[in-house]
mmCIF file with all atom_site columns, C-alpha atoms in Angstrom:
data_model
loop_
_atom_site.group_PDB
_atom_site.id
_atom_site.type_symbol
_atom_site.label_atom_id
_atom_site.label_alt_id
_atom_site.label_comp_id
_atom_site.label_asym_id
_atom_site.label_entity_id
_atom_site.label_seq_id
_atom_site.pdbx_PDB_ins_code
_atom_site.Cartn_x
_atom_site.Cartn_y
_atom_site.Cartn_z
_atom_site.occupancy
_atom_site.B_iso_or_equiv
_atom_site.pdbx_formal_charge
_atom_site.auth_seq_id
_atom_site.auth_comp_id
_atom_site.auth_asym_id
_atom_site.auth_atom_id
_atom_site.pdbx_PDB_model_num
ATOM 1   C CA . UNK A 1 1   ? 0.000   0.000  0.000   1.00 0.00 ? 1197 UNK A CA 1
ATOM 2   C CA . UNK A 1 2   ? 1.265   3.213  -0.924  1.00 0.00 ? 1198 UNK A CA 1
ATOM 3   C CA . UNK A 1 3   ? 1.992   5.867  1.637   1.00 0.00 ? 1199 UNK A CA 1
ATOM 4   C CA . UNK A 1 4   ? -0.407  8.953  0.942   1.00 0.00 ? 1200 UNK A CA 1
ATOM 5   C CA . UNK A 1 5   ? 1.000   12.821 1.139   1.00 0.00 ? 1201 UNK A CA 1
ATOM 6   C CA . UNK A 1 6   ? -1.480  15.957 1.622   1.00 0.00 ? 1202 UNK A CA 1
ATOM 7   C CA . UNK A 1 7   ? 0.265   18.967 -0.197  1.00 0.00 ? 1203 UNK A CA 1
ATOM 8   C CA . UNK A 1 8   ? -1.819  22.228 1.374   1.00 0.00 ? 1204 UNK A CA 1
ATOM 9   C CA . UNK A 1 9   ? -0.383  25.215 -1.093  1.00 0.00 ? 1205 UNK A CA 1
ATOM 10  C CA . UNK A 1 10  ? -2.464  27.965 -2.362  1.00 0.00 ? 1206 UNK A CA 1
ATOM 11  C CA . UNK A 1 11  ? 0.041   28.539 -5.402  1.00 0.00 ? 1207 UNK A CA 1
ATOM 12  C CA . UNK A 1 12  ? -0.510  26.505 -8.362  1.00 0.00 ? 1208 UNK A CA 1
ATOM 13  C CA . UNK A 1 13  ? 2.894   26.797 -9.624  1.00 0.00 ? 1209 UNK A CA 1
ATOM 14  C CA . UNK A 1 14  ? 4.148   25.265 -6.169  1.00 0.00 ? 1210 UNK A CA 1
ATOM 15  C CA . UNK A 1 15  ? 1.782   22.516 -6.532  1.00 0.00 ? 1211 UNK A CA 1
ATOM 16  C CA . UNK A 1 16  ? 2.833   21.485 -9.621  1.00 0.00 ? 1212 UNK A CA 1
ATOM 17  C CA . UNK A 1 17  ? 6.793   21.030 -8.903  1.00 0.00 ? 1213 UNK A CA 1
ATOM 18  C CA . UNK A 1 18  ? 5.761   18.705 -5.772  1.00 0.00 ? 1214 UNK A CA 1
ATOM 19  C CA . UNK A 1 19  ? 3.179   17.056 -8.250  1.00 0.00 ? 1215 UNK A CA 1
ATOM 20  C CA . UNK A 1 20  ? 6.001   16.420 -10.638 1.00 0.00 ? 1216 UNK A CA 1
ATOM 21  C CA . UNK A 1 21  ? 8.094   15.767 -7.811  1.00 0.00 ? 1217 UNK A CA 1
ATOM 22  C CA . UNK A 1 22  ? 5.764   13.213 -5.909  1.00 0.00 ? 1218 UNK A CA 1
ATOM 23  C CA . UNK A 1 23  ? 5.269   11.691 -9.520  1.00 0.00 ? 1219 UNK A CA 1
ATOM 24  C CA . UNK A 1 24  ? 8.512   10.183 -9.761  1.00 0.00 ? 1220 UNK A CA 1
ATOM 25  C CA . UNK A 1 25  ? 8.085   8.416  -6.581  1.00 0.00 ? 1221 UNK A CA 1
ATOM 26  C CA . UNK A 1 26  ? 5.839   5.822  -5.103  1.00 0.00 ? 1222 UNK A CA 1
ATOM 27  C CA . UNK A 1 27  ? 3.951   7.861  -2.873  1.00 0.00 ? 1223 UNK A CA 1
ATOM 28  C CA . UNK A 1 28  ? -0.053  8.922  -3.616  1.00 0.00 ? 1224 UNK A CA 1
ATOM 29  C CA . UNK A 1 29  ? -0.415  12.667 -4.073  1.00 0.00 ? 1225 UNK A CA 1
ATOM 30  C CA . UNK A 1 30  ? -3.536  14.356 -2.103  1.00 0.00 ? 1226 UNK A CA 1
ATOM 31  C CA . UNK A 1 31  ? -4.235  18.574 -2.559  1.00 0.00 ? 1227 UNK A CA 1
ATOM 32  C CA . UNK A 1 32  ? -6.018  21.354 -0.573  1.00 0.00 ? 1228 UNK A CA 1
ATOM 33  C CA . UNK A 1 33  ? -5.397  24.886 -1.574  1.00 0.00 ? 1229 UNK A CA 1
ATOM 34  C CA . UNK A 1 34  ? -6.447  26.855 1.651   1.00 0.00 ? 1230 UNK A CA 1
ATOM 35  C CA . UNK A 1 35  ? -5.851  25.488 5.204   1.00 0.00 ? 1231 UNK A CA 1
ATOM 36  C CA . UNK A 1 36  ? -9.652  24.427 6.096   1.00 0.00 ? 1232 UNK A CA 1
ATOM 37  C CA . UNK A 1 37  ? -9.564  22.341 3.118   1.00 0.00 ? 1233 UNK A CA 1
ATOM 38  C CA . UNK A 1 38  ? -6.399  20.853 4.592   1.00 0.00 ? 1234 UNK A CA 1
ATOM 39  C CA . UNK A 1 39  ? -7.817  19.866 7.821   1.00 0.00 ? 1235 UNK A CA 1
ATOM 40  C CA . UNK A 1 40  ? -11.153 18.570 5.983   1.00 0.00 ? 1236 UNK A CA 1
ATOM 41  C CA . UNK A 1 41  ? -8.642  16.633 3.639   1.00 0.00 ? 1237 UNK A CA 1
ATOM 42  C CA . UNK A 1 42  ? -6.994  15.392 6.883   1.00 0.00 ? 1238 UNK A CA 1
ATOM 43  C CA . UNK A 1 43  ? -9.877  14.338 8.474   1.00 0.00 ? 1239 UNK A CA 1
ATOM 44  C CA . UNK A 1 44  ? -11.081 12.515 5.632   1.00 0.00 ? 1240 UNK A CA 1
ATOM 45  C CA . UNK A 1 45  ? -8.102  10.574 3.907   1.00 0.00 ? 1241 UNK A CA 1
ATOM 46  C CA . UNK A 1 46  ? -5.598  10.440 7.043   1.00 0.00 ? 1242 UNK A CA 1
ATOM 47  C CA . UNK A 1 47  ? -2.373  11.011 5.109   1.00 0.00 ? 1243 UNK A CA 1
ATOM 48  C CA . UNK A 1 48  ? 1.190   9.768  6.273   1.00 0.00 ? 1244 UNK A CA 1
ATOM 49  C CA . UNK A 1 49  ? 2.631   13.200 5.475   1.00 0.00 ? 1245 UNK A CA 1
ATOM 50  C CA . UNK A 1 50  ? 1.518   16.264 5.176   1.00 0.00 ? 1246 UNK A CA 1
ATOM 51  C CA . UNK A 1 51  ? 3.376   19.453 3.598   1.00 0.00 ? 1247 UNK A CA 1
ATOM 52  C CA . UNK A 1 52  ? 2.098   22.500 4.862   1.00 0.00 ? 1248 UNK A CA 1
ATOM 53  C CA . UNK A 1 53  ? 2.277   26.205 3.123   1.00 0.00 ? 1249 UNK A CA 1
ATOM 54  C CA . UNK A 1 54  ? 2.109   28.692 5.876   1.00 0.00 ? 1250 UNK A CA 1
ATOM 55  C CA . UNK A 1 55  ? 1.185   31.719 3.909   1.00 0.00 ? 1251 UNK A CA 1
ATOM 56  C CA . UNK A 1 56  ? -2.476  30.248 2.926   1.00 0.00 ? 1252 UNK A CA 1
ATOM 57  C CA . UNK A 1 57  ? -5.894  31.590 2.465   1.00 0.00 ? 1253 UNK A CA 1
ATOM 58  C CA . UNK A 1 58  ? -8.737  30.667 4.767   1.00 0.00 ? 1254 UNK A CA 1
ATOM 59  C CA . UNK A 1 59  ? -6.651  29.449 7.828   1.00 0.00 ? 1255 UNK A CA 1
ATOM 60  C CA . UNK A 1 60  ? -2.925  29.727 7.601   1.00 0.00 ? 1256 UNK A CA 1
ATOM 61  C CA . UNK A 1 61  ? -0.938  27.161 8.097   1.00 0.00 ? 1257 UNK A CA 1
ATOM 62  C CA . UNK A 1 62  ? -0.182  27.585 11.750  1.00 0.00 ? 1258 UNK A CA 1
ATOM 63  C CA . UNK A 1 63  ? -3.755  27.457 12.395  1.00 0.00 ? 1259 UNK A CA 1
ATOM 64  C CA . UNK A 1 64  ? -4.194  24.549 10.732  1.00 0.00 ? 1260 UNK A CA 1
ATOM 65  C CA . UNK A 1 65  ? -0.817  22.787 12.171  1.00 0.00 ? 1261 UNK A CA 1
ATOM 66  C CA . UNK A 1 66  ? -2.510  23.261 15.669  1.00 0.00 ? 1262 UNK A CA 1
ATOM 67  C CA . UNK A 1 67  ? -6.250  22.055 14.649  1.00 0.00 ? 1263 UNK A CA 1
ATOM 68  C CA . UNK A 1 68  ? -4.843  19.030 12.944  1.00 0.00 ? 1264 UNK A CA 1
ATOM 69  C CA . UNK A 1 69  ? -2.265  18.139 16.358  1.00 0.00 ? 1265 UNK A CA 1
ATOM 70  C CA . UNK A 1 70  ? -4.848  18.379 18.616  1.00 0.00 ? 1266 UNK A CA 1
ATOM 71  C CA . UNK A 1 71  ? -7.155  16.197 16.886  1.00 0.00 ? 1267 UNK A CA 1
ATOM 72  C CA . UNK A 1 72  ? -6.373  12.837 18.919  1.00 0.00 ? 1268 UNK A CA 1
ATOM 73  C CA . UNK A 1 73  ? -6.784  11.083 15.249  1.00 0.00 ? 1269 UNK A CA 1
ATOM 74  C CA . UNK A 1 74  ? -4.231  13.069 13.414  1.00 0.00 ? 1270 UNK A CA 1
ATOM 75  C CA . UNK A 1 75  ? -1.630  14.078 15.488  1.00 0.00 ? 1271 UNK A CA 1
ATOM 76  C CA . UNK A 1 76  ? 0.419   11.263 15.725  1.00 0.00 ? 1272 UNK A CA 1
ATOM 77  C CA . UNK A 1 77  ? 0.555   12.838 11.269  1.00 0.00 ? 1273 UNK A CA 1
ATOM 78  C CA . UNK A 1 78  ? 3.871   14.496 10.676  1.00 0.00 ? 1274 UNK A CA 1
ATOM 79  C CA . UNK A 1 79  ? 3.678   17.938 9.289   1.00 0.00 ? 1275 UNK A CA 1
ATOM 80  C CA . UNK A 1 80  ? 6.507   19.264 6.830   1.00 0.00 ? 1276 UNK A CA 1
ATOM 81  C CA . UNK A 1 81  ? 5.877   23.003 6.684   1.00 0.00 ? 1277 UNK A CA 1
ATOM 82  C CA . UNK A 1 82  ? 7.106   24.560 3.561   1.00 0.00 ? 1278 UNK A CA 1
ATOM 83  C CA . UNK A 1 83  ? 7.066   27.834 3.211   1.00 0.00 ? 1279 UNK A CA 1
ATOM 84  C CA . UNK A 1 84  ? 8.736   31.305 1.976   1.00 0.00 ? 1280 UNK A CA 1
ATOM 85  C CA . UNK A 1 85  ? 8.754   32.735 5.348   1.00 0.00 ? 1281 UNK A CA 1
ATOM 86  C CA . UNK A 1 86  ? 12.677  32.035 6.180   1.00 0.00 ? 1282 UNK A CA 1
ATOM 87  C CA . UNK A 1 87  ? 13.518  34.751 8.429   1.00 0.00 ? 1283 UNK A CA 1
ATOM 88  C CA . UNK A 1 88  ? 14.811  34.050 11.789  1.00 0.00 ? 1284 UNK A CA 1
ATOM 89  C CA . UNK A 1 89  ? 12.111  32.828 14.571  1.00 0.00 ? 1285 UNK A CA 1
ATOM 90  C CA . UNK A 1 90  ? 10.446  31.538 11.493  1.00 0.00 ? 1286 UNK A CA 1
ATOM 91  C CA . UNK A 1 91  ? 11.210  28.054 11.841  1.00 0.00 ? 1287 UNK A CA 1
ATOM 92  C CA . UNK A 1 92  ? 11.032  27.916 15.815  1.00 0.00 ? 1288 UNK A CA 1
ATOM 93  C CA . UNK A 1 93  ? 7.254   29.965 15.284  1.00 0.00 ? 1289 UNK A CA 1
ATOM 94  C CA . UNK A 1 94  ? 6.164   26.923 13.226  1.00 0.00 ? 1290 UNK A CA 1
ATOM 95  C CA . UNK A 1 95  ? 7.175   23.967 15.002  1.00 0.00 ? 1291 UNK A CA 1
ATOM 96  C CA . UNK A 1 96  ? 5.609   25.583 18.115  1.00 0.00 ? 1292 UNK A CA 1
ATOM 97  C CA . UNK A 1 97  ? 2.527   25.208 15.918  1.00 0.00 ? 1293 UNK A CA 1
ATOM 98  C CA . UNK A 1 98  ? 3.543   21.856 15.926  1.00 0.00 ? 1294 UNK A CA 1
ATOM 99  C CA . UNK A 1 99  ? 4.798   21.655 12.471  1.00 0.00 ? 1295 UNK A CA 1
ATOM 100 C CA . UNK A 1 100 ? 7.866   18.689 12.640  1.00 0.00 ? 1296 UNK A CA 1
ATOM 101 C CA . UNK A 1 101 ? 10.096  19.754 10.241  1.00 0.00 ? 1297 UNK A CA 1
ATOM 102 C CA . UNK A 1 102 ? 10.410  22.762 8.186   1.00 0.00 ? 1298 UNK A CA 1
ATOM 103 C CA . UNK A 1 103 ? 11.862  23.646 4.479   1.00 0.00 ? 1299 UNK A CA 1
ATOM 104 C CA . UNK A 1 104 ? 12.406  27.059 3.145   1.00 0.00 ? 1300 UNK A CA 1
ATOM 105 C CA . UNK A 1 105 ? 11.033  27.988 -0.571  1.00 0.00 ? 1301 UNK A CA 1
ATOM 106 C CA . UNK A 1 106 ? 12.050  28.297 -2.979  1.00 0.00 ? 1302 UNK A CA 1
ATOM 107 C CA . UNK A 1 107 ? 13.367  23.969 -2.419  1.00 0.00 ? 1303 UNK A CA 1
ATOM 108 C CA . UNK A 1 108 ? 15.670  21.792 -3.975  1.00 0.00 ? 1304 UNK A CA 1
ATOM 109 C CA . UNK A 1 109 ? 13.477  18.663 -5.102  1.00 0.00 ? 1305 UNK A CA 1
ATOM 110 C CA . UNK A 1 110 ? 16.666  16.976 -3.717  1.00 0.00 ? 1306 UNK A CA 1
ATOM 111 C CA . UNK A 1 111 ? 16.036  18.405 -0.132  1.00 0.00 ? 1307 UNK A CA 1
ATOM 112 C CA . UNK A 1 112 ? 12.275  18.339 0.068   1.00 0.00 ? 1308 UNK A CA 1
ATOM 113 C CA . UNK A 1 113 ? 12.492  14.443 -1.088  1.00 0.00 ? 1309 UNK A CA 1
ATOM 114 C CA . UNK A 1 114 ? 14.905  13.549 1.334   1.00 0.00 ? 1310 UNK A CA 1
ATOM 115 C CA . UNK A 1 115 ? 13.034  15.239 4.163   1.00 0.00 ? 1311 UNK A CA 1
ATOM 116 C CA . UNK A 1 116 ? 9.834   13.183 3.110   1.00 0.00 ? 1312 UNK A CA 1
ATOM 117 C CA . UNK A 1 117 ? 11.416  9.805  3.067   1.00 0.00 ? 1313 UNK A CA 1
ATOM 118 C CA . UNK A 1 118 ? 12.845  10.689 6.647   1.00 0.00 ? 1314 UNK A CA 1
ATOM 119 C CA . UNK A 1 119 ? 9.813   11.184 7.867   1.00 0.00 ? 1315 UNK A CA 1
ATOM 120 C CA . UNK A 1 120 ? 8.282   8.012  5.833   1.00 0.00 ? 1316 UNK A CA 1
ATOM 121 C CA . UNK A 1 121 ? 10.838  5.517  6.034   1.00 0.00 ? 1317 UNK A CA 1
#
């Protein structure tokens, strides 16, 4: 059985260099573009992974880190965030929000693929 991701990014062109990049593997590719659709794609297909945006429309991606940790059925789900906030505290800010691992944009496919298989090994 294939191990199932949840990409939340609001930016098409983001989504499709993790679609290409999640194409060339053997994982199963699942998308929300705002962070309510996240949670609601949480909920409903319990992923292995999930790579969260932070900068997102409805509920950023802190808000939505927290709602999916403290739902006793998801939290044991590690979150990747990925995002083009880099500056100092950044990181710290979301792993508070209970993010467990964290990858500045713009990515190397190299990195970001590496960091998945960590996590899903």
């Amino acid at each position: 059985m294939s191990k199932r991701i949840l990409m939340v990014e609001d930016t098409e062109d983001n989504r499709q260099i993790i679609r290409d990049l999640i194409a060339t593997t053997e994982y199963e590719l699942i998308e929300a573009a705002d962070g309510a659709a996240g949670i609601a794609a949480a909920r409903a297909h319990r992923p292995d992974l999930i790579l969260m945006d932070i900068q997102l429309p409805v509920i950023d991606g802190y808000e939505a880190a927290r709602r999916i940790k403290a739902d006793p059925a998801l939290r044991h789900i590690p979150i990747i965030a990925v995002t083009s906030y880099a500056l100092s505290g950044d990181e710290a800010k979301a792993l508070a929000a209970g993010c467990d691992g964290y990858i500045a944009k713009p990515f190397s496919p190299r990195q970001l693929l590496s960091e998945i298989r960590g996590f899903l090994s």
